[in-house]
Amino acid sequence: MLCTFTTLTSLELHRRRTFFAEVSKNLADKSGEIIALLRYESADVFEICATVFRDGFADCDYKAFSVITSGDFPTLWKNACKTLPTDKRSAAIFSRIGKILGSCDSESQVELISSVKSELSAHAAKLCKQADDSKKLYTTLGALLGAAISIMMI
Amino acid sequence: MESKLTYALELLSPSVLSAVGRVSQDELKAADEICLRADRPVSLSIVSKSLLLDCICTSQDIEHTFKTACSYSLHSHSRELSCGYVTTRGGNRVGICGTAVNGESGVEAVKNISSLNIRIAREIKGCADEIVCSCGVSGIMIIGPPGSGKTTVLRDLARQLGRLVKISVIDTRGEIAACYRGVPQNDIGALTDVFSGYPKHIGVAAAVCVMSPQAIVVDEIGTEEDGKALEYALHSGVKLITAVHAEDFEEASKKQVIKGLLENKAFDYAVVLKNRKPMVTKLD
């Protein structure tokens, strides 16, 4: 039973890592949507938040972003990024958009956000690879840890 | 008006808002403009008089109002910024004074903003009653000097005629309908469509092609291109309602564009605004 528990915990940790990678990938997609809205609609930052973050992704509802309707945008964006259910690195990359969005002409914004998108995509791919590579390790370590604790208890 | 004032107050920083809040309600309701000048007192314009408030405006206050007026999105307002204003919620207009950033196409942006003037929008419903009664849906030319109320009359004409027939408003500078995120902030009639931000000649051509209006309302025509577009609309069976900067009909008819339109019998009536009173004349 102990072995099963530690294995499940270990798998949950692995699932969490995979989820972080998926959210990171979704953030790269969101960056793409922001670029499209800037390029074709010249939408303002509040319209962008309302449109891009209208729909959530898996357990991530992006509510902190979709409620940004007025106020000090860079601060609100920064605070919203703190609520993202992903790893620190992805959140830090995505939070850079808050400093760029709305602060200059569309072309420069598109250029800068494109680099954020590429960085997020690369990071998401890295996270995915790491998660895939470590799946066996997590399962084995979980079972072994359970077995070790059982032996020690006996 | 009160909601338009509320929208104007939402643009202010907390310190300026608190100073404005100390002004009596009557004075505040009568205010036409709120003016912010860096390192100088905030002022209210009340019926052409200025009331200085006990609050020195800082550059941070100006920055706050500027960013709020632009919805923190300079790119969405680049065309307006190059013209020196931003239309905000409620149809209020924030005039921007600073140093011009010149580019190939003229002024491209404004930097080092030193003053902001929040002009609180006003709608005077019923100011075109006499014109609607006398002219109905026909070709109308509103003539008057700057500040005579031509745009206010055009707006009320659009509102009243837009209840009867399909009207297209070409609102190049956002003064007639004052669209904010696509929604007209002024009452411009149930059957009225707005082409906001379009150059006049392009807006007129687009309106004729896609909205099949019975009349087109366009503010202050001036260029040859505008005249050609209006002639095209005229020959498509659309009535023209427009405003012209001039003291009287004689002065207006000397303008090349108006001359051409008069020759094409574009207008059935000329309305001269004198002391904000319309004087309607039927043209032959």
Coordinates of C-alpha atoms in Angstrom, one line a residue, chain A residues 38 42-46 71-72 102-104 106 109, chain B residues 67-68 70-78 180-181:
Chain A
L38 CA -2.0 44.0 -32.5
S42 CA -4.6 47.5 -33.3
A43 CA -6.6 46.4 -30.2
D44 CA -5.8 48.2 -27.0
V45 CA -4.4 46.3 -24.0
F46 CA -7.7 45.8 -22.2
G71 CA -6.1 50.7 -14.4
D72 CA -2.3 50.5 -14.3
G102 CA 0.9 49.3 -25.3
S103 CA 4.1 51.1 -24.7
C104 CA 5.3 51.7 -28.2
S106 CA 2.6 48.1 -33.1
Q109 CA 5.5 45.4 -30.0
Chain B
K67 CA -2.0 56.7 -20.1
T68 CA -5.5 56.3 -18.9
C70 CA -4.9 56.1 -24.2
S71 CA -6.0 52.9 -22.4
Y72 CA -2.3 52.2 -21.8
S73 CA -2.1 51.6 -25.6
L74 CA -0.3 54.2 -27.6
H75 CA -0.4 52.1 -30.8
S76 CA -4.3 52.1 -30.8
H77 CA -4.3 55.9 -30.7
S78 CA -1.3 56.7 -32.9
Y180 CA -15.4 54.3 -28.1
R181 CA -14.5 50.7 -28.9

